[in-house]
Structure formats: C-alpha cells, structure tokens
Short mmCIF file of C-alpha atoms and ligand atoms in Angstrom, two decimals:
data_model
loop_
_atom_site.label_atom_id
_atom_site.label_comp_id
_atom_site.label_asym_id
_atom_site.label_seq_id
_atom_site.Cartn_x
_atom_site.Cartn_y
_atom_site.Cartn_z
CA MET F 1 0.00 0.00 0.00
CA SER F 2 1.21 3.48 -0.68
CA THR F 3 3.08 5.89 1.53
CA ILE F 4 1.98 9.17 -0.01
CA THR F 5 4.13 12.20 0.47
CA SER F 6 2.54 14.51 -2.08
CA VAL F 7 -0.68 14.24 -4.00
CA ARG F 8 -0.23 13.75 -7.73
CA VAL F 9 -3.27 12.96 -9.82
CA ARG F 10 -3.81 12.78 -13.53
CA PHE F 11 -6.42 13.01 -16.23
CA ALA F 12 -5.48 10.58 -18.97
CA PRO F 13 -7.86 10.86 -21.91
CA SER F 14 -7.52 8.89 -25.14
CA PRO F 15 -7.98 11.28 -28.06
CA THR F 16 -10.41 9.05 -29.91
CA GLY F 17 -13.41 11.33 -29.86
CA ILE F 18 -15.06 14.38 -28.46
CA MET F 19 -15.04 14.86 -24.68
CA HIS F 20 -18.19 13.56 -23.04
CA LEU F 21 -19.55 14.10 -19.59
CA GLY F 22 -17.85 11.06 -18.07
CA ASN F 23 -14.42 12.35 -19.16
CA VAL F 24 -15.22 15.86 -18.09
CA ARG F 25 -16.25 14.67 -14.65
CA ALA F 26 -13.08 12.60 -14.28
CA ALA F 27 -10.98 15.64 -15.25
CA LEU F 28 -12.92 17.86 -12.86
CA ILE F 29 -12.70 15.53 -9.86
CA ASN F 30 -8.97 15.11 -10.44
CA TYR F 31 -8.57 18.87 -10.65
CA LEU F 32 -10.57 19.50 -7.46
CA PHE F 33 -8.76 16.74 -5.62
CA ALA F 34 -5.37 18.17 -6.59
CA LYS F 35 -6.40 21.66 -5.49
CA LYS F 36 -7.89 20.48 -2.23
CA ASN F 37 -4.67 18.68 -1.35
CA GLN F 38 -2.24 21.28 -2.74
CA GLY F 39 -1.24 18.58 -5.18
CA THR F 40 -0.26 18.36 -8.83
CA PHE F 41 -2.74 17.80 -11.64
CA VAL F 42 -1.11 16.04 -14.57
CA LEU F 43 -2.57 15.80 -18.06
CA ARG F 44 -1.44 12.79 -20.06
CA ILE F 45 -2.63 12.02 -23.56
CA GLU F 46 -3.10 8.28 -24.01
CA ASP F 47 -2.57 8.00 -27.73
CA THR F 48 -1.13 4.49 -27.99
CA ASP F 49 -3.90 3.32 -30.26
CA GLN F 50 -2.61 5.03 -33.38
CA GLU F 51 -5.44 3.78 -35.58
CA ARG F 52 -8.14 5.44 -33.52
CA ASN F 53 -6.38 8.58 -32.42
CA VAL F 54 -6.92 11.84 -34.19
CA SER F 55 -4.64 14.73 -33.36
CA ALA F 56 -7.52 17.18 -33.76
CA TYR F 57 -9.09 15.51 -30.73
CA THR F 58 -5.97 16.18 -28.69
CA GLN F 59 -6.24 19.86 -29.48
CA GLN F 60 -9.94 19.71 -28.68
CA ILE F 61 -9.19 18.19 -25.26
CA LEU F 62 -6.70 20.98 -24.52
CA ASP F 63 -9.20 23.62 -25.63
CA ASP F 64 -12.04 22.05 -23.66
CA LEU F 65 -10.03 21.86 -20.46
CA GLU F 66 -9.08 25.48 -20.87
CA TRP F 67 -12.70 26.45 -21.53
CA LEU F 68 -13.75 24.59 -18.39
CA GLY F 69 -11.03 26.33 -16.39
CA LEU F 70 -9.44 22.99 -15.46
CA SER F 71 -5.83 24.04 -15.74
CA TYR F 72 -3.21 21.35 -15.33
CA THR F 73 0.21 21.72 -13.77
CA GLU F 74 2.13 19.25 -15.91
CA GLY F 75 1.30 17.95 -19.35
CA PRO F 76 1.42 18.70 -23.07
CA VAL F 77 2.58 22.22 -23.99
CA LEU F 78 3.59 23.01 -20.37
CA SER F 79 5.76 19.89 -20.05
CA GLY F 80 7.15 18.97 -16.64
CA PRO F 81 9.59 16.70 -14.80
CA TYR F 82 8.09 13.46 -16.14
CA ALA F 83 7.80 14.42 -19.81
CA PRO F 84 6.87 13.39 -22.42
CA TYR F 85 3.15 13.51 -21.63
CA PHE F 86 2.04 11.79 -24.83
CA GLN F 87 2.07 8.01 -24.65
CA SER F 88 3.06 7.86 -28.30
CA GLU F 89 6.41 9.40 -27.29
CA ARG F 90 7.11 7.06 -24.39
CA ASP F 91 7.91 3.83 -26.20
CA LEU F 92 11.44 3.54 -24.85
CA ILE F 93 10.18 3.80 -21.29
CA TYR F 94 7.67 0.99 -21.90
CA LYS F 95 10.38 -1.16 -23.50
CA ASP F 96 12.56 -0.71 -20.42
CA PHE F 97 9.76 -1.72 -18.10
CA LEU F 98 8.94 -4.74 -20.18
CA LYS F 99 12.56 -5.83 -19.79
CA ILE F 100 12.42 -5.29 -16.04
CA LEU F 101 9.30 -7.43 -15.77
CA GLU F 102 10.88 -10.05 -18.02
CA ALA F 103 13.94 -10.17 -15.77
CA LYS F 104 11.62 -10.74 -12.81
CA GLY F 105 9.88 -13.58 -14.63
CA SER F 106 6.52 -11.80 -14.50
CA VAL F 107 5.83 -11.77 -18.22
CA TYR F 108 5.96 -14.31 -21.02
CA ARG F 109 5.65 -14.44 -24.78
CA CYS F 110 2.40 -15.75 -26.16
CA PHE F 111 2.29 -17.15 -29.70
CA CYS F 112 -1.35 -18.19 -29.69
CA THR F 113 -3.28 -16.88 -32.65
CA LEU F 114 -6.59 -15.10 -32.32
CA GLU F 115 -8.29 -18.24 -33.72
CA ASP F 116 -6.62 -20.47 -31.10
CA ILE F 117 -7.80 -18.17 -28.36
CA GLU F 118 -11.30 -17.94 -29.74
CA LYS F 119 -11.59 -21.76 -29.89
CA LYS F 120 -10.45 -22.05 -26.29
CA ARG F 121 -12.86 -19.38 -25.25
CA GLN F 122 -15.78 -21.20 -26.88
CA ARG F 123 -14.77 -24.42 -25.11
CA GLN F 124 -14.58 -22.67 -21.76
CA ILE F 125 -18.03 -21.25 -22.31
CA VAL F 126 -19.41 -24.72 -23.08
CA LEU F 127 -17.70 -26.10 -19.97
CA LYS F 128 -19.10 -23.18 -17.98
CA GLN F 129 -15.61 -22.07 -17.04
CA PRO F 130 -14.69 -18.40 -16.83
CA PRO F 131 -13.27 -17.42 -20.25
CA ARG F 132 -9.60 -16.83 -19.49
CA TYR F 133 -6.35 -17.31 -21.29
CA ASP F 134 -5.17 -20.77 -20.18
CA LYS F 135 -1.47 -19.91 -19.90
CA THR F 136 -0.54 -22.37 -22.72
CA CYS F 137 2.49 -20.35 -23.73
CA LEU F 138 3.76 -20.07 -20.16
CA LYS F 139 4.59 -23.76 -20.43
CA LEU F 140 6.74 -23.43 -23.58
CA SER F 141 10.38 -24.39 -23.13
CA ALA F 142 13.14 -21.86 -23.63
CA ALA F 143 14.28 -23.75 -26.73
CA VAL F 144 10.82 -23.67 -28.34
CA ILE F 145 10.50 -19.99 -27.61
CA ALA F 146 13.96 -19.30 -29.09
CA THR F 147 13.02 -21.15 -32.28
CA LYS F 148 9.74 -19.31 -32.64
CA VAL F 149 11.45 -15.98 -32.07
CA ALA F 150 14.15 -16.86 -34.61
CA LEU F 151 11.40 -17.66 -37.12
CA ALA F 152 9.82 -14.28 -36.32
CA GLU F 153 6.53 -15.88 -35.32
CA PRO F 154 4.07 -13.15 -34.35
CA HIS F 155 3.56 -12.96 -30.62
CA ILE F 156 2.57 -10.71 -27.77
CA TRP F 157 3.76 -10.37 -24.17
CA ARG F 158 1.42 -11.39 -21.40
CA PHE F 159 1.58 -10.73 -17.69
CA ASN F 160 1.71 -13.87 -15.60
CA LEU F 161 -0.92 -13.20 -12.96
CA PRO F 162 -0.20 -15.01 -9.71
CA ASP F 163 -2.80 -17.26 -8.16
CA THR F 164 -3.34 -14.94 -5.24
CA SER F 165 -5.60 -12.10 -4.31
CA ILE F 166 -4.61 -8.48 -4.33
CA ALA F 167 -5.91 -5.61 -2.25
CA VAL F 168 -6.48 -2.13 -3.60
CA HIS F 169 -7.38 0.89 -1.54
CA ASP F 170 -10.31 2.74 -3.09
CA LEU F 171 -11.25 6.12 -1.63
CA ALA F 172 -14.98 5.55 -1.92
CA ARG F 173 -15.22 1.81 -1.29
CA GLY F 174 -12.40 1.13 1.14
CA VAL F 175 -10.28 -1.94 0.52
CA ILE F 176 -11.21 -3.97 -2.55
CA ASP F 177 -9.87 -7.49 -2.70
CA PHE F 178 -9.42 -8.90 -6.19
CA ASP F 179 -9.04 -12.64 -6.53
CA LEU F 180 -6.60 -12.84 -9.43
CA LYS F 181 -7.73 -16.39 -10.21
CA ASN F 182 -10.71 -14.74 -11.86
CA PHE F 183 -8.58 -12.68 -14.24
CA SER F 184 -6.84 -13.52 -17.46
CA ASP F 185 -3.13 -13.03 -18.11
CA PHE F 186 -3.57 -9.77 -19.96
CA ALA F 187 -1.56 -8.54 -22.93
CA LEU F 188 1.16 -5.91 -22.52
CA THR F 189 1.92 -5.62 -26.22
CA ARG F 190 0.19 -6.13 -29.55
CA THR F 191 1.61 -8.35 -32.30
CA ASN F 192 2.87 -5.23 -34.09
CA GLY F 193 5.04 -4.48 -31.07
CA THR F 194 3.04 -1.54 -29.73
CA PHE F 195 2.04 -1.41 -26.08
CA THR F 196 -1.46 -1.89 -24.72
CA PHE F 197 -3.44 0.53 -22.61
CA MET F 198 -3.11 -1.76 -19.56
CA PHE F 199 0.64 -1.63 -19.62
CA ALA F 200 1.35 1.91 -20.84
CA ASN F 201 -1.17 3.35 -18.41
CA PHE F 202 0.45 1.48 -15.51
CA VAL F 203 4.03 2.41 -16.48
CA ASP F 204 3.01 6.04 -16.81
CA ASP F 205 1.24 6.16 -13.46
CA LEU F 206 4.25 4.56 -11.83
CA THR F 207 6.90 6.71 -13.50
CA MET F 208 4.89 9.90 -13.16
CA LYS F 209 4.59 9.14 -9.44
CA ILE F 210 0.80 9.29 -9.45
CA SER F 211 -0.43 8.99 -5.87
CA HIS F 212 -4.17 8.71 -6.61
CA VAL F 213 -5.70 7.18 -9.70
CA ILE F 214 -9.12 8.73 -10.10
CA ARG F 215 -11.03 7.31 -13.05
CA GLY F 216 -14.31 5.80 -14.16
CA GLU F 217 -15.58 2.65 -12.54
CA ASP F 218 -15.44 0.97 -15.96
CA HIS F 219 -11.70 0.60 -15.24
CA LEU F 220 -12.23 -1.43 -12.09
CA THR F 221 -11.14 -4.73 -13.66
CA ASN F 222 -8.07 -3.08 -15.17
CA THR F 223 -7.14 -1.96 -11.69
CA ALA F 224 -6.77 -5.58 -10.56
CA GLY F 225 -4.20 -6.40 -13.25
CA GLN F 226 -2.41 -3.12 -12.82
CA ALA F 227 -2.16 -3.58 -9.05
CA ALA F 228 -0.55 -6.97 -9.77
CA MET F 229 2.11 -5.20 -11.86
CA TYR F 230 2.88 -2.77 -9.02
CA ALA F 231 3.24 -5.77 -6.73
CA ALA F 232 5.54 -7.53 -9.20
CA LEU F 233 7.86 -4.53 -9.08
CA ASP F 234 7.55 -4.12 -5.31
CA ALA F 235 6.30 -0.62 -5.99
CA ASP F 236 3.76 1.30 -3.90
CA THR F 237 0.28 0.93 -5.37
CA PRO F 238 -1.51 4.27 -5.71
CA VAL F 239 -4.79 4.87 -3.96
CA PHE F 240 -7.65 4.43 -6.42
CA TRP F 241 -10.97 6.13 -6.71
CA HIS F 242 -13.38 4.63 -9.18
CA LEU F 243 -15.99 7.19 -10.09
CA PRO F 244 -19.56 5.98 -10.55
CA ILE F 245 -20.81 5.91 -14.11
CA ILE F 246 -23.26 8.53 -15.29
CA VAL F 247 -26.60 7.20 -16.49
CA ASN F 248 -29.63 8.73 -18.18
CA SER F 249 -33.08 9.04 -16.65
CA GLU F 250 -33.83 5.44 -17.67
CA GLY F 251 -30.80 4.18 -15.79
CA LYS F 252 -28.86 3.38 -18.97
CA LYS F 253 -25.23 4.41 -19.41
CA LEU F 254 -25.20 7.86 -20.95
CA SER F 255 -24.63 7.65 -24.69
CA LYS F 256 -24.42 9.78 -27.80
CA ARG F 257 -28.20 9.64 -28.07
CA ASP F 258 -28.67 11.54 -24.82
CA PHE F 259 -28.72 15.28 -25.16
CA GLY F 260 -25.78 16.84 -23.39
CA PHE F 261 -23.63 13.69 -23.48
CA SER F 262 -20.95 15.49 -25.41
CA LEU F 263 -19.47 18.75 -24.36
CA VAL F 264 -20.13 20.08 -27.85
CA ASP F 265 -23.90 19.74 -27.37
CA LEU F 266 -23.70 21.68 -24.15
CA LYS F 267 -21.46 24.41 -25.56
CA GLU F 268 -23.70 24.84 -28.57
CA ALA F 269 -26.82 25.16 -26.46
CA GLY F 270 -25.20 27.82 -24.33
CA PHE F 271 -24.35 26.08 -21.10
CA LEU F 272 -21.65 27.97 -19.28
CA PRO F 273 -18.44 26.18 -18.33
CA GLU F 274 -18.93 27.40 -14.75
CA ALA F 275 -22.30 25.65 -14.66
CA ILE F 276 -20.99 22.41 -16.18
CA ASP F 277 -18.17 22.24 -13.63
CA ASN F 278 -20.54 23.13 -10.86
CA TYR F 279 -23.13 20.54 -11.87
CA LEU F 280 -20.64 17.71 -12.40
CA ALA F 281 -19.07 18.39 -9.03
CA VAL F 282 -22.26 18.46 -7.02
CA ILE F 283 -23.86 15.36 -8.52
CA GLY F 284 -22.72 12.45 -6.46
CA GLY F 285 -20.84 14.71 -4.13
CA SER F 286 -21.31 16.36 -0.83
CA PHE F 287 -21.27 20.12 -0.64
CA SER F 288 -22.51 22.68 1.81
CA SER F 289 -23.84 24.76 -1.08
CA GLU F 290 -25.09 23.67 -4.48
CA ILE F 291 -23.79 26.69 -6.35
CA GLY F 292 -20.09 27.31 -6.39
CA SER F 293 -17.17 28.34 -8.55
CA LEU F 294 -14.20 26.01 -8.90
CA SER F 295 -12.42 27.63 -5.97
CA GLU F 296 -15.56 27.57 -3.84
CA LEU F 297 -16.09 23.92 -4.73
CA VAL F 298 -12.54 23.13 -3.65
CA ALA F 299 -13.23 24.79 -0.32
CA THR F 300 -16.58 23.13 0.31
CA MET F 301 -15.91 19.71 -1.17
CA ASN F 302 -15.88 16.85 1.26
CA PHE F 303 -14.04 13.92 -0.25
CA ASP F 304 -14.89 11.69 2.66
CA THR F 305 -18.56 11.58 1.77
CA MET F 306 -18.44 11.23 -1.97
CA HIS F 307 -20.94 8.99 -3.74
CA ALA F 308 -19.37 5.60 -3.21
CA SER F 309 -20.52 3.43 -6.04
CA GLY F 310 -23.39 2.55 -8.28
CA GLN F 311 -24.45 5.26 -10.64
CA ILE F 312 -25.17 8.93 -10.93
CA THR F 313 -28.22 10.04 -12.86
CA TYR F 314 -27.67 12.83 -15.34
CA ASP F 315 -30.43 15.33 -14.93
CA VAL F 316 -30.40 17.96 -17.61
CA GLU F 317 -33.08 19.97 -15.83
CA LYS F 318 -30.85 20.38 -12.82
CA LEU F 319 -28.02 21.40 -15.10
CA ARG F 320 -30.31 24.02 -16.64
CA TRP F 321 -31.20 25.26 -13.18
CA ILE F 322 -27.55 25.61 -12.22
CA ASN F 323 -26.85 27.25 -15.57
CA HIS F 324 -29.56 29.80 -14.87
CA HIS F 325 -27.90 30.63 -11.57
CA TRP F 326 -24.64 31.21 -13.36
CA ILE F 327 -26.28 33.39 -16.01
CA ILE F 328 -27.52 35.58 -13.17
CA LYS F 329 -24.20 35.41 -11.31
CA ILE F 330 -21.71 36.43 -14.00
CA SER F 331 -21.15 40.08 -14.84
CA THR F 332 -23.35 41.80 -17.40
CA GLU F 333 -20.34 42.38 -19.70
CA SER F 334 -19.46 38.73 -19.59
CA LEU F 335 -23.05 37.67 -20.23
CA VAL F 336 -23.35 40.01 -23.23
CA GLU F 337 -20.11 38.69 -24.65
CA ARG F 338 -21.31 35.10 -24.33
CA VAL F 339 -24.82 35.70 -25.64
CA MET F 340 -23.66 37.69 -28.66
CA PRO F 341 -22.62 34.75 -30.88
CA PHE F 342 -26.11 33.26 -30.48
CA LEU F 343 -27.84 36.52 -31.34
CA LYS F 344 -25.48 37.30 -34.21
CA ALA F 345 -26.17 33.95 -35.83
CA ALA F 346 -29.93 34.46 -35.56
CA TYR F 347 -30.12 38.21 -36.20
CA PRO F 348 -27.23 39.47 -38.34
CA SER F 349 -28.69 42.99 -38.18
CA ILE F 350 -27.58 43.15 -34.55
CA ASP F 351 -24.27 44.49 -35.86
CA THR F 352 -25.95 47.82 -36.45
CA ILE F 353 -27.26 48.10 -32.89
CA ALA F 354 -25.31 49.99 -30.23
CA LEU F 355 -23.75 47.91 -27.48
CA GLU F 356 -25.66 49.87 -24.88
CA LYS F 357 -28.96 48.85 -26.45
CA ILE F 358 -27.85 45.23 -26.75
CA THR F 359 -26.83 45.24 -23.11
CA GLN F 360 -30.25 46.61 -22.17
CA LEU F 361 -31.99 43.92 -24.22
CA ILE F 362 -29.97 41.09 -22.73
CA THR F 363 -30.34 42.42 -19.22
CA SER F 364 -34.12 42.56 -19.65
CA ILE F 365 -34.35 38.86 -20.54
CA LYS F 366 -31.66 37.66 -18.13
CA PRO F 367 -34.10 36.37 -15.49
CA GLU F 368 -35.73 34.18 -18.14
CA LEU F 369 -32.61 32.55 -19.54
CA ARG F 370 -31.88 28.94 -18.69
CA ILE F 371 -29.34 28.52 -21.48
CA LEU F 372 -27.76 31.16 -23.68
CA ALA F 373 -29.59 29.88 -26.76
CA ASP F 374 -32.88 30.91 -25.09
CA SER F 375 -31.91 34.49 -25.86
CA VAL F 376 -32.74 33.97 -29.54
CA GLU F 377 -36.37 33.18 -28.87
CA LYS F 378 -36.71 35.63 -26.00
CA LEU F 379 -35.53 38.53 -28.13
CA ALA F 380 -37.29 37.54 -31.33
CA PHE F 381 -39.90 40.20 -30.62
CA TYR F 382 -37.28 42.91 -30.88
CA PHE F 383 -35.84 41.87 -34.21
CA ASN F 384 -39.02 40.68 -35.90
CA THR F 385 -42.07 42.93 -35.71
CA PRO F 386 -44.88 40.71 -34.46
CA VAL F 387 -47.79 39.85 -36.68
CA ILE F 388 -50.94 38.96 -34.81
CA ASN F 389 -52.69 36.03 -36.37
CA HIS F 390 -56.30 35.08 -36.10
CA GLU F 391 -55.78 31.47 -34.95
CA GLN F 392 -53.74 32.67 -32.05
CA LEU F 393 -56.47 35.11 -31.04
CA GLU F 394 -59.05 32.37 -31.31
CA ALA F 395 -57.02 29.92 -29.32
CA LEU F 396 -56.59 32.43 -26.53
CA GLU F 397 -60.23 33.55 -26.74
CA LEU F 398 -59.27 37.10 -27.50
CA VAL F 399 -61.08 37.73 -30.77
CA GLU F 400 -63.99 39.66 -29.33
CA TYR F 401 -61.75 41.87 -27.19
CA ARG F 402 -59.34 42.88 -29.88
CA ILE F 403 -61.61 45.38 -31.52
CA LEU F 404 -62.69 46.82 -28.18
CA ILE F 405 -59.08 47.42 -27.15
CA HIS F 406 -58.26 48.72 -30.62
CA ASN F 407 -60.92 51.40 -30.30
CA CYS F 408 -59.71 52.46 -26.87
CA ILE F 409 -56.10 52.66 -28.11
CA LYS F 410 -57.18 54.85 -31.00
CA LYS F 411 -58.74 57.31 -28.57
CA SER F 412 -55.88 57.19 -26.03
CA ASP F 413 -53.49 60.01 -25.18
CA ILE F 414 -49.95 58.81 -25.87
CA SER F 415 -48.34 61.87 -24.43
CA LEU F 416 -49.00 60.57 -20.90
CA GLU F 417 -46.40 58.91 -18.67
CA LEU F 418 -46.36 55.18 -19.43
CA SER F 419 -47.90 54.11 -16.11
CA ASP F 420 -50.70 56.68 -16.39
CA TYR F 421 -51.26 55.74 -19.99
CA ILE F 422 -51.62 52.03 -19.20
CA LYS F 423 -53.84 52.74 -16.20
CA LYS F 424 -56.18 54.90 -18.27
CA LEU F 425 -56.23 52.41 -21.11
CA GLN F 426 -56.97 49.55 -18.78
CA THR F 427 -59.85 51.47 -17.14
CA ALA F 428 -61.27 52.37 -20.53
CA THR F 429 -61.13 48.79 -21.78
CA GLN F 430 -62.59 47.46 -18.54
CA GLU F 431 -65.53 49.84 -18.96
CA VAL F 432 -66.28 48.30 -22.35
CA GLY F 433 -66.08 44.78 -20.87
CA VAL F 434 -62.48 43.61 -21.37
CA PRO F 435 -61.19 41.53 -18.44
CA VAL F 436 -57.81 42.74 -17.09
CA LYS F 437 -56.07 39.46 -17.89
CA LYS F 438 -57.21 39.58 -21.52
CA PHE F 439 -56.19 43.21 -21.75
CA TYR F 440 -52.60 42.45 -20.84
CA MET F 441 -52.50 39.39 -23.05
CA LEU F 442 -53.56 41.43 -26.04
CA LEU F 443 -51.13 44.21 -25.25
CA ARG F 444 -48.29 41.73 -25.11
CA LEU F 445 -49.44 40.06 -28.30
CA ALA F 446 -49.28 43.41 -30.06
CA LEU F 447 -45.88 44.21 -28.59
CA THR F 448 -44.15 40.83 -28.82
CA GLY F 449 -46.37 38.36 -30.66
CA LYS F 450 -46.69 36.33 -27.43
CA PRO F 451 -49.27 36.50 -24.65
CA ASP F 452 -46.66 36.41 -21.88
CA GLY F 453 -43.07 37.44 -21.28
CA LEU F 454 -41.51 40.75 -20.30
CA SER F 455 -43.52 43.31 -18.36
CA ILE F 456 -45.12 46.16 -20.27
CA LYS F 457 -42.76 48.54 -18.52
CA ASP F 458 -39.71 46.55 -19.69
CA LEU F 459 -41.11 46.32 -23.19
CA TYR F 460 -41.58 50.08 -23.28
CA ALA F 461 -38.01 50.55 -22.09
CA VAL F 462 -36.44 48.25 -24.66
CA LEU F 463 -38.66 49.10 -27.62
CA GLY F 464 -38.66 52.82 -27.05
CA SER F 465 -41.75 55.01 -27.13
CA GLU F 466 -42.06 55.28 -30.91
CA GLU F 467 -41.88 51.54 -31.64
CA PHE F 468 -44.04 50.80 -28.60
CA PHE F 469 -46.94 52.91 -29.82
CA ALA F 470 -46.44 51.86 -33.44
CA ARG F 471 -46.93 48.23 -32.42
CA LEU F 472 -49.93 49.00 -30.22
CA SER F 473 -51.58 50.79 -33.08
CA GLU F 474 -51.45 47.55 -35.09
CA LEU F 475 -53.78 45.88 -32.61
N1 LIG Y 1 -7.22 6.57 -21.50
C1 LIG Y 1 -8.10 5.99 -20.54
C2 LIG Y 1 -9.53 6.42 -20.84
O1 LIG Y 1 -9.71 7.42 -21.50
C3 LIG Y 1 -7.70 6.46 -19.17
C4 LIG Y 1 -8.10 5.62 -18.06
C5 LIG Y 1 -7.47 6.05 -16.78
O2 LIG Y 1 -7.76 7.15 -16.32
O3 LIG Y 1 -6.67 5.28 -16.25
O4 LIG Y 1 -10.45 5.74 -20.45
#
C-alpha cells in the first residue's frame, strides 16, 4: 500500500473522440482533488492506439479543459519533470519496463493466434468455465521460444498473474480485494510491437509518481491487473478512486443519443463552463452549497462523503437550473459577450445596434434565460415585428376583445407617462367589458407576438416610445 508524500493525480484521456460528460467529470474531480490537497494535476494524452487517435481531438481536449477552467500543472505544452506527456512518445520507457518485468519472470511471450484463443474461449463457455487465457504459452520451453522468435513468429507479451488475491485501496469503497484467479493473463503488447493501454497506463502512473488514480468505474477490472504489476515490481500501489458511471433518466449508461452527453452539445446550447463544472461536481458529491465556482467547490468539497458506487443520474433539468444561476451570477459584460454569438447567428442585423442597447436587451431577458440559446427566442420580438394572427387570437379567446381594445387605443393620449397611460387604457377597456387578464395578453401580443413574457414597462423601455406605440396601433 502506498506511503503518499505529495498528491499527484492525472487526467489521462484517449484522443479518440469528443469529450463527453464522463471524461469531463473525471478531469474535474482530479482537478478539485489536486487543489484540495495542494497537489499536482497532470494531463497525459493516451494515444497508444494510433489507428483510432486523431490529433484534432488532442487539441480539442486541450481547448475544452481550458474552456472549463481545469488548468493542469504538468502535461502537453507546459511539459514537466516526467515528460513526455504523450504516450506515443514514451515507447522507450515501456520497453525498459517490459525488460524489467521479463527479468523478474513476470511476463511471457504468447504465440497463440486469435483463432486459437477464440476456440479455447468457446470451449470454456461450453464447460461453464470463466473465459480466461489458459497460460498455454507459459509452459513453452526456452528452446521452443527461441526457435519461434528466430522464425519471427508473431507474438505478444502477457503478464503472468499469480494465483493470489490483491488488495487495492479505493477512496470511496475502502479496501477492494481482487481474486486474481478470476482474471486472465492480460496482454502488454500487440503483435505489431506496440504497447497496450493496460501496460502503458500502468508504467506512466508509476513513472509519473501518481499517488491517486481517479477514473471511471469501468476501469475497475483493469485496476486488478495493474495492481498486480505494481506488486511484481515491489512498488507502492496508488490509492484508487473509481468514479460511478453517469446514467440517463432510464438508468442506462449515458450515450451519444442523450442530449448533453458530449461537451459540444452543451457548448452549442449555451451552457456555461462554470455551470458544467458546478453541476458535475455536485452530482454524487457532498457540498454545503449547491452553487459554487471552482475555488468555492474546492473549499466546500468533502471527499470523505463522496458517492461511493453505483451510478449517478444525469439530470439535464438540474443542469439548466444551475446554468440559470450562473447566467444571473456572471457580470453583465461577460453575459453580453457570451450571448452575442447566439444573437449574431440568428439576427445578423444586430451588428448595427449599439452595445448599450444590446446590453439593455440582454439584461431585460436575463431572469428568463436557462441557457444562452434561449436568448434567440426571448428577443425575437425585438428583431421581428410581431404579426398577430387570427388562430392565435381564437385559441386564446381574444377575438372579441381585440376590436374593443383597438378602439380604446385609438382614442388614447400617448403623451402621458407610461404608467398613467396604461392605467387609463386599462380602465377604458374594462368599462367596455375587457377583463384585465385579456387586456394584458392582447397588449403583449401586439408588442411581442406572445401572450406572456416581459412586463409592459420593460417592453416600453427596450422598444422605445415610438416603436411601442407603433406596435400597439397595429392591434
Ligand atoms: N485513457 C483511458 C480512458 O480514456 C484512461 C483511463 C485512466 O484514467 O486510467 O479511459
């Protein structure tokens, strides 16, 4: 078990796709844990699988982490004492460690073909035995191995798992005992000579002096084999923390089909990075307050009472709620800057509007925004003059009142103060039989095309007197 002197954690994504919520949460928890313990947060890019890796994804990971404010202390670009931080550049280190394990007799060459292994697997299934590699090649004599190597027979290296159990310390679950009899001698290399995730990930954690391995619970079985490698080298095993998986409302593992699974979805809808961090920290966690910035979360986070195991349900409504809080919390300048791309895409004419006016518009709808993209619909009334349609009037049972209000508006005195004007108009319409509720609905329809939304006072302020009365006169 480990004797930790300083906390070193890492986020180790494989650049095989766009960041999704599970990755983001792993990065975030590592970041918070490092901060809480005045530790080091390492970023390592696990790009051993050359066929599936795309360098654009690496850049995307770096950009996303920056956007989320999850700054690392060692890693690509910044470098650090355990560089390189790309697995694709660490081949020599893996080769050295393979030799060390070979010298200790912990690994062996395996010449079995995929077909051989598949046949054995099928037999084990029929015999109701756990499907495991049966260590055939462990029994090969040195002479046979030498001949096969001389003939350049394709082979891989396997780790010879001992017949014992191994204990791992998990922060959320306590001590986990793995019975290694239930595990297969896993591969350290591929037939093309490249190294597997199991091995490279272990060597990197060891050589980068990672004290706590915080990662998804889907890696639990890998942990058993990796702990066996630490033991084989008499090295301290890090403390582990297997994070619960995130599931959708039906209890199924979150997938591409679920809205908000990928960070791109969330960015495009106008979720703020502050809200995403905040949400992913508080789900499955224990905090004195639900709303907090990264530094507040560090201060209030209690790692002793984290969600131990099982699953965490992703609740987009809660994320929206937290996002709304952040929309209210950030400065007006920052909000305007973030809303602008959404408005520009929808209303190119915004370029001709003064920033002061735009700020006023955005401020007026701020209490109604859950996500930034809501601003497009909320401000549609400003950019598109509303047209009242008959079906809408019918549906809202307003047809009979329209003409009554229209007549009163025609006779009204627009030189009055707004509040006096509205009061007078309302009294006049009431006298001719228009209920107050219907009066306001119709006014809003004329001003915005919708029966609800901003107050009349706010509408007057953002539309300006001229536009305000022009729209009313269309009723
Ligand atoms: N590259 C692995 C992944 O993305 C990292 C697992 C780990 O954190 O150990 O799943």
